[in-house]
PDB file of C-alpha atoms and ligand atoms in Angstrom:
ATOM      1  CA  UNK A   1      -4.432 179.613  85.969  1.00 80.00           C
ATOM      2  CA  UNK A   2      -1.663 177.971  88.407  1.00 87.00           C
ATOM      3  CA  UNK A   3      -1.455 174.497  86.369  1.00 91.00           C
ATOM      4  CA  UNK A   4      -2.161 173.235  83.066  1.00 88.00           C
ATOM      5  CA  UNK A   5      -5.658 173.125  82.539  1.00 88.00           C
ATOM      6  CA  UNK A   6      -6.395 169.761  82.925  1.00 88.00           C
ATOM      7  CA  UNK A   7      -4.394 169.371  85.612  1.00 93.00           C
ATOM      8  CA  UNK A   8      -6.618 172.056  87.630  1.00 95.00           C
ATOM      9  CA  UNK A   9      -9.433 169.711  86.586  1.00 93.00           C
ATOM     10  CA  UNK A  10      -7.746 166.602  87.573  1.00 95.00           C
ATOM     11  CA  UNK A  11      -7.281 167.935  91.012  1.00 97.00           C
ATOM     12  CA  UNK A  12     -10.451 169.171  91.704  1.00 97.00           C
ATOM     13  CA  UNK A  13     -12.031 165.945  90.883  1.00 97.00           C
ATOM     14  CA  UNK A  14      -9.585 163.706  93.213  1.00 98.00           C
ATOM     15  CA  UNK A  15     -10.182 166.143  95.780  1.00 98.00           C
ATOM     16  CA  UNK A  16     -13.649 166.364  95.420  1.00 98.00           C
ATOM     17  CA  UNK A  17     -13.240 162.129  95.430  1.00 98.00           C
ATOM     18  CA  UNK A  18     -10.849 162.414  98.496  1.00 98.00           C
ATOM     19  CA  UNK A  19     -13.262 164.338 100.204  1.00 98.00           C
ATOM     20  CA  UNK A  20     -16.411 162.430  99.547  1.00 98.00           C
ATOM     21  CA  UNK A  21     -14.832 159.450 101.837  1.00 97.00           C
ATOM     22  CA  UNK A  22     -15.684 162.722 104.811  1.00 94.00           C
ATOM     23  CA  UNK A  23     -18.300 161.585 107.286  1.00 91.00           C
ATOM     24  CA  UNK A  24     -20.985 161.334 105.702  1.00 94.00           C
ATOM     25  CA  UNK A  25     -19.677 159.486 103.147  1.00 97.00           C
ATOM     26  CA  UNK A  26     -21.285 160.758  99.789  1.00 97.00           C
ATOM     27  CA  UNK A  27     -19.937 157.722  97.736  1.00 98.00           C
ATOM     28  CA  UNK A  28     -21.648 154.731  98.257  1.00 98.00           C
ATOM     29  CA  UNK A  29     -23.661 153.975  95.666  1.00 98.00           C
ATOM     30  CA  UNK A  30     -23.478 153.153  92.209  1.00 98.00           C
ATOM     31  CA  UNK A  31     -25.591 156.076  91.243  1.00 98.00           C
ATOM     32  CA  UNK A  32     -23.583 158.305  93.095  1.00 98.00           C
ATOM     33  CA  UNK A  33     -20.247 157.248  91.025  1.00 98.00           C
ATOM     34  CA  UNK A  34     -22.216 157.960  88.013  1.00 97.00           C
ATOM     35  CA  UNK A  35     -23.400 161.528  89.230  1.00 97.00           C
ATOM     36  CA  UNK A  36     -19.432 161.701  90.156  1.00 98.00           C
ATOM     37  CA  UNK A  37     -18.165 161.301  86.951  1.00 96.00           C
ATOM     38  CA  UNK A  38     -20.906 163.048  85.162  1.00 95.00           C
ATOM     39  CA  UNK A  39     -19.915 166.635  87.146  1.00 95.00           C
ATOM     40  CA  UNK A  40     -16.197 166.039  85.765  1.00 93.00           C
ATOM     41  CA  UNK A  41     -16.957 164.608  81.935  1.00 87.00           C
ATOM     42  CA  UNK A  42     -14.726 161.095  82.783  1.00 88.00           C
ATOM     43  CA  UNK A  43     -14.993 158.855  79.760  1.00 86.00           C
ATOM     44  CA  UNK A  44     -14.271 155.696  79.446  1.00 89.00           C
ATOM     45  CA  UNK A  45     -15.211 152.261  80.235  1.00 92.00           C
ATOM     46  CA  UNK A  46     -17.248 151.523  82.830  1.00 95.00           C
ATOM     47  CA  UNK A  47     -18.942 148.882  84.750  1.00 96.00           C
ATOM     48  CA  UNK A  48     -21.581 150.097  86.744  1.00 97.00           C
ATOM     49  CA  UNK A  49     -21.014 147.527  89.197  1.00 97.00           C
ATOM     50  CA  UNK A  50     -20.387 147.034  92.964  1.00 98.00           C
ATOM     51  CA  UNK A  51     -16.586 146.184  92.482  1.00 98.00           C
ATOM     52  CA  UNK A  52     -16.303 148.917  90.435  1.00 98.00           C
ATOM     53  CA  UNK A  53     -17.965 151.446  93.036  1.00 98.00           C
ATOM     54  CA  UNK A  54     -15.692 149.472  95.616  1.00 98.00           C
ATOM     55  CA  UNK A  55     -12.534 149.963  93.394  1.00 98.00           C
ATOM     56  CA  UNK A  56     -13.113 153.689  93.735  1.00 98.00           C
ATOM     57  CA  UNK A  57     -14.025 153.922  96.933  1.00 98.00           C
ATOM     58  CA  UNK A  58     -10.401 151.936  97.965  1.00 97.00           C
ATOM     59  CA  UNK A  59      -8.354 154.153  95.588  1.00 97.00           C
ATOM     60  CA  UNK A  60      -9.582 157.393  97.940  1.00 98.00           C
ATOM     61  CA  UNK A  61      -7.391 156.672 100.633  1.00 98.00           C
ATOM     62  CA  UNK A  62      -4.351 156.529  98.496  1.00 97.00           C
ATOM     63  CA  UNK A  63      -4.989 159.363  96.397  1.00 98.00           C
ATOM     64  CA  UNK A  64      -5.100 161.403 100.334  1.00 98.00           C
ATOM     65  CA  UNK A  65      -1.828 160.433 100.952  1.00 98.00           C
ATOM     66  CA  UNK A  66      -0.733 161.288  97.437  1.00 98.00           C
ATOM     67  CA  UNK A  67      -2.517 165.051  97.800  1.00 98.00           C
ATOM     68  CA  UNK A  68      -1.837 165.819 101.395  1.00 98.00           C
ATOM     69  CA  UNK A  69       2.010 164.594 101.200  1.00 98.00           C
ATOM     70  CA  UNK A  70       4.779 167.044 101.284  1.00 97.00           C
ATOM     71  CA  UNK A  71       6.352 167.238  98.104  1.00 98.00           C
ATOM     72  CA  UNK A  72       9.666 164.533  98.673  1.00 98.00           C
ATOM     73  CA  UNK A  73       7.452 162.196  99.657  1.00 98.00           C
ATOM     74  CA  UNK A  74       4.535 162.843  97.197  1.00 98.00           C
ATOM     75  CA  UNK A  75       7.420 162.644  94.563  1.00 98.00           C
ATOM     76  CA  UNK A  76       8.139 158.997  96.043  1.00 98.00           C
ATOM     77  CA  UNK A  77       4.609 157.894  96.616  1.00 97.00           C
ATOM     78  CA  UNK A  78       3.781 159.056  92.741  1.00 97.00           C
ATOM     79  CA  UNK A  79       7.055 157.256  91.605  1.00 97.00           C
ATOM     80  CA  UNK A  80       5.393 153.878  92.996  1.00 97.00           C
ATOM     81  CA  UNK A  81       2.080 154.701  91.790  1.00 95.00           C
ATOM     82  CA  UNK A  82       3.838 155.286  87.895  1.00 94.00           C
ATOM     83  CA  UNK A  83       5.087 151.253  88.515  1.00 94.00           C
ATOM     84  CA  UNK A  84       2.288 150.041  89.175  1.00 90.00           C
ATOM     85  CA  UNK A  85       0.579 151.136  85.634  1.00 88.00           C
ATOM     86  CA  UNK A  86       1.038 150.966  81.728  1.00 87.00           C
ATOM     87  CA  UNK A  87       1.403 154.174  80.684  1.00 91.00           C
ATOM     88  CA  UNK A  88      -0.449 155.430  77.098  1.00 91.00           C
ATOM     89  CA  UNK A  89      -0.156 159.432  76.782  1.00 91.00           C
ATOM     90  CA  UNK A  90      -2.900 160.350  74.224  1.00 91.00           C
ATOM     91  CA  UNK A  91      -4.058 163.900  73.521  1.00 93.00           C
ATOM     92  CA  UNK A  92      -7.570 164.004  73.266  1.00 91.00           C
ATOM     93  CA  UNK A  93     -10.561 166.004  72.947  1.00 92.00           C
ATOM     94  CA  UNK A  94     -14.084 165.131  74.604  1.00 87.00           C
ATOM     95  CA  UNK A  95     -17.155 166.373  75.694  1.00 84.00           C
ATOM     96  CA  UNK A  96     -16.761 170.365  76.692  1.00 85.00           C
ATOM     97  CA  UNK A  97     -12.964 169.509  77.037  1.00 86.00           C
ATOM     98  CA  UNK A  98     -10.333 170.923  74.432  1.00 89.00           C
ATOM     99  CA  UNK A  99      -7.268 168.669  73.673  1.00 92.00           C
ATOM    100  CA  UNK A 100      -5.974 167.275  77.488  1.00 88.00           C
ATOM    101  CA  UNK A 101      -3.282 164.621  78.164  1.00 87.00           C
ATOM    102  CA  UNK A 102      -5.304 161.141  78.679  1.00 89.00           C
ATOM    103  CA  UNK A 103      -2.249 158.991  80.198  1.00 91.00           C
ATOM    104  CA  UNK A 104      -4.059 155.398  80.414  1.00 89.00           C
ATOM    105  CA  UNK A 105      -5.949 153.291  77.768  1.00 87.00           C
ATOM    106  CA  UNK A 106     -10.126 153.968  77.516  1.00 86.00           C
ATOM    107  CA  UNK A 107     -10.264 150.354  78.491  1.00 89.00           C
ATOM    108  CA  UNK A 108      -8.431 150.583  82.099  1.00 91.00           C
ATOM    109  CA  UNK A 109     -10.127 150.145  85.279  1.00 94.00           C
ATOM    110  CA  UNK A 110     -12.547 153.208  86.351  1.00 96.00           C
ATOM    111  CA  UNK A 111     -10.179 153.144  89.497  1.00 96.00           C
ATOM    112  CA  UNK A 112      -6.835 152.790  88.072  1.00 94.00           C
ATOM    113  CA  UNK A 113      -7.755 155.567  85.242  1.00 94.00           C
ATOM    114  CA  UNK A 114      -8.489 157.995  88.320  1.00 96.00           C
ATOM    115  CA  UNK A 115      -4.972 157.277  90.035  1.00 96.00           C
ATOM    116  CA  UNK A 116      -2.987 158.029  86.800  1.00 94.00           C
ATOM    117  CA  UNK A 117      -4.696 161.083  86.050  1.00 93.00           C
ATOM    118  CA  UNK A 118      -4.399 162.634  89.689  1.00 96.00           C
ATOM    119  CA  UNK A 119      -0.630 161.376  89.508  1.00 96.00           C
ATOM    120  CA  UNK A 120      -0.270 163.187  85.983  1.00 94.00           C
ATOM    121  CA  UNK A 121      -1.867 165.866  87.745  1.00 96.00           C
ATOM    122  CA  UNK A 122       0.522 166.075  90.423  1.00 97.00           C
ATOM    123  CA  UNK A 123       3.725 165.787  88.168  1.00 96.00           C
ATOM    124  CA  UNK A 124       2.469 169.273  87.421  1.00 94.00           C
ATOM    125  CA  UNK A 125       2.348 170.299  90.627  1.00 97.00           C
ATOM    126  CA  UNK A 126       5.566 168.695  92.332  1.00 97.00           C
ATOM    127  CA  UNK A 127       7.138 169.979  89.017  1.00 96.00           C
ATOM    128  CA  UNK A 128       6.570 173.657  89.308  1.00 95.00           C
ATOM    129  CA  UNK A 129       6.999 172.968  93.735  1.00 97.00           C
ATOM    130  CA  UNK A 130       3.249 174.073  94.190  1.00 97.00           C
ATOM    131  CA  UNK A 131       2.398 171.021  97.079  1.00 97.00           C
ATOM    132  CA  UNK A 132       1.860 174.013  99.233  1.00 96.00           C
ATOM    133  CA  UNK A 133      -1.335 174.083  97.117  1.00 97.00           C
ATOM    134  CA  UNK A 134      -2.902 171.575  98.760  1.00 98.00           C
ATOM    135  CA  UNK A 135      -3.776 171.506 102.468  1.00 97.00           C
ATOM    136  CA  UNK A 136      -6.087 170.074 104.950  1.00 97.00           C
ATOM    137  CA  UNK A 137      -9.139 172.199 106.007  1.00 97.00           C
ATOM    138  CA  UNK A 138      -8.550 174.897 108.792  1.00 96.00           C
ATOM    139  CA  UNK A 139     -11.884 173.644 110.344  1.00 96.00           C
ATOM    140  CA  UNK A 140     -11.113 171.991 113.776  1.00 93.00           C
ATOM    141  CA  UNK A 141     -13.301 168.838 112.661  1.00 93.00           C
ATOM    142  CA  UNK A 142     -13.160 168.629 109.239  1.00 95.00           C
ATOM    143  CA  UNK A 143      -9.978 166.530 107.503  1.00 96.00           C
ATOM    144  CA  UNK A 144     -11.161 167.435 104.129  1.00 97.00           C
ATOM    145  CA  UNK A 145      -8.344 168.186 101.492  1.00 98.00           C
ATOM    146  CA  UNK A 146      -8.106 171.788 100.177  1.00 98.00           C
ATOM    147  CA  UNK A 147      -6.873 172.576  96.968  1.00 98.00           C
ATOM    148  CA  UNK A 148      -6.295 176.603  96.247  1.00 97.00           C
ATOM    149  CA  UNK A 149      -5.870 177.895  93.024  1.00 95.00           C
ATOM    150  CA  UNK A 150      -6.862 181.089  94.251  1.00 94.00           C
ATOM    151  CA  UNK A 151      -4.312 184.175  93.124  1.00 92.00           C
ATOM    152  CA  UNK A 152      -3.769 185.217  96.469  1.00 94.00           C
ATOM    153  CA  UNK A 153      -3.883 181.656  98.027  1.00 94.00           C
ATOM    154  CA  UNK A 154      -6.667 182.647 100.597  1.00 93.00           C
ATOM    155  CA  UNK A 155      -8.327 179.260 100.519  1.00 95.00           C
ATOM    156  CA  UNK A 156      -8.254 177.995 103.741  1.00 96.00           C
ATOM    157  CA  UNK A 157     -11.114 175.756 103.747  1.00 97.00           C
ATOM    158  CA  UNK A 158     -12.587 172.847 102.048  1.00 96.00           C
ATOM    159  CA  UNK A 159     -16.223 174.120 101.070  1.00 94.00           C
ATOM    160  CA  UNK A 160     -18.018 177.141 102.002  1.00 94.00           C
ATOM    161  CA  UNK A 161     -19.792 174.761 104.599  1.00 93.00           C
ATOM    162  CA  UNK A 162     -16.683 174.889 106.769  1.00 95.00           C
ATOM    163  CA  UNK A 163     -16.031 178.729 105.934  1.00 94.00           C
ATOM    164  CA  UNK A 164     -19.117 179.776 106.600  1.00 94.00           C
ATOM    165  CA  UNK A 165     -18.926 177.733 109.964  1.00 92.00           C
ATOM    166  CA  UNK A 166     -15.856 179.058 110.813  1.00 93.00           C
ATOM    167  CA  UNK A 167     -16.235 182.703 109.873  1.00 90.00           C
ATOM    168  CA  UNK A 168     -19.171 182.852 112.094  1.00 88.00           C
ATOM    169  CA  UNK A 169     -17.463 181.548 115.188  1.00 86.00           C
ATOM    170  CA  UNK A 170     -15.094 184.361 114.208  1.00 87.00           C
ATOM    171  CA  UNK A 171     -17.562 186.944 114.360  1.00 88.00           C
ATOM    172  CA  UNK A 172     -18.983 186.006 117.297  1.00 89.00           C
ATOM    173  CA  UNK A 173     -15.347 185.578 118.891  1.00 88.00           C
ATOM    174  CA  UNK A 174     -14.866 189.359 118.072  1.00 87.00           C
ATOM    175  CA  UNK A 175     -17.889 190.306 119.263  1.00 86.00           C
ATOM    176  CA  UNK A 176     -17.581 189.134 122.552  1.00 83.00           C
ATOM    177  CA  UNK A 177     -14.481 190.956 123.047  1.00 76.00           C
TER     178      UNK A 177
HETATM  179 ZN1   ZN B   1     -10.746 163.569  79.359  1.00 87.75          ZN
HETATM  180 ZN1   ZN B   2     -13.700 171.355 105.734  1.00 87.75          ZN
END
């Protein structure tokens, strides 16, 4: 494990958020949030609405800039995300999920909920100067974010999609040698 726990899963689902915004975009509807935050357990209010799938959808953006940064300015951009909410650190325990740090009230925002934890999240990382974790895909046309907790830090692409893609233009680049 590179980060706490909950962290790791805090990253993976902003990136996997981040990335959904990738043409096509996989996160336009409302049953698509839901299916979203099913995969990752979120709890917590929600609205099931239009302008709360548009909340989400606007927070992407900013939580790419947050990920991809280098680490001064992730520290910055994190420092004016922290002003921006009210802060309520509870340790709690929920669906398959032992004890993790919840930093905002149930009752927040869907969207705001997802900034704070992805900013706890990369506390964590600036913290322990791990930025170098995160990366954008080595696929010529893909922008999507990679995150690599890997041991060996070998991840060089998003999703076996653009690995796949890209280790077979390799082969045939050898073969034609
Ligand atoms: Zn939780
Ligand atoms: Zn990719």
């Amino acid at each position: 494990m590179v980060f706490a726990y909950d962290s790791e899963i805090a990253l993976q689902s902003a990136v996997e958020l981040v990335n959904s915004a990738e043409e096509p975009d996989t996160l336009t509807t409302v049953a698509e949030l839901d299916a979203f935050l099913a995969r990752w357990s979120y709890s917590g209010r929600r609205e099931r609405t239009r302008a709360e799938l548009d909340a989400v959808r606007t927070v992407r953006p900013r939580l790419r800039a947050l990920l991809t940064a280098e680490r001064d300015d992730a520290a910055e951009l994190l420092n004016g995300m922290l002003e921006e909410v009210t802060l309520r650190p509870q340790l709690v325990r929920h669906d398959d999920y032992d004890w993790h740090l919840h930093a905002v009230d149930y009752d927040d925002p869907l969207a705001d909920r997802i900034l704070v934890e992805t900013v706890m999240a990369m506390i964590d990382v600036i913290r322990v100067d791990e930025t170098s974790r995160l990366s954008v895909c080595a696929d010529e046309g893909c922008a999507g974010v990679v995150l690599d907790l890997s041991r060996n830090r070998s991840r060089r692409y998003c999703s076996t999609a653009c690995g796949n893609r890209n280790a077979v233009a390799a082969y045939r680049a050898r073969r034609a040698e």
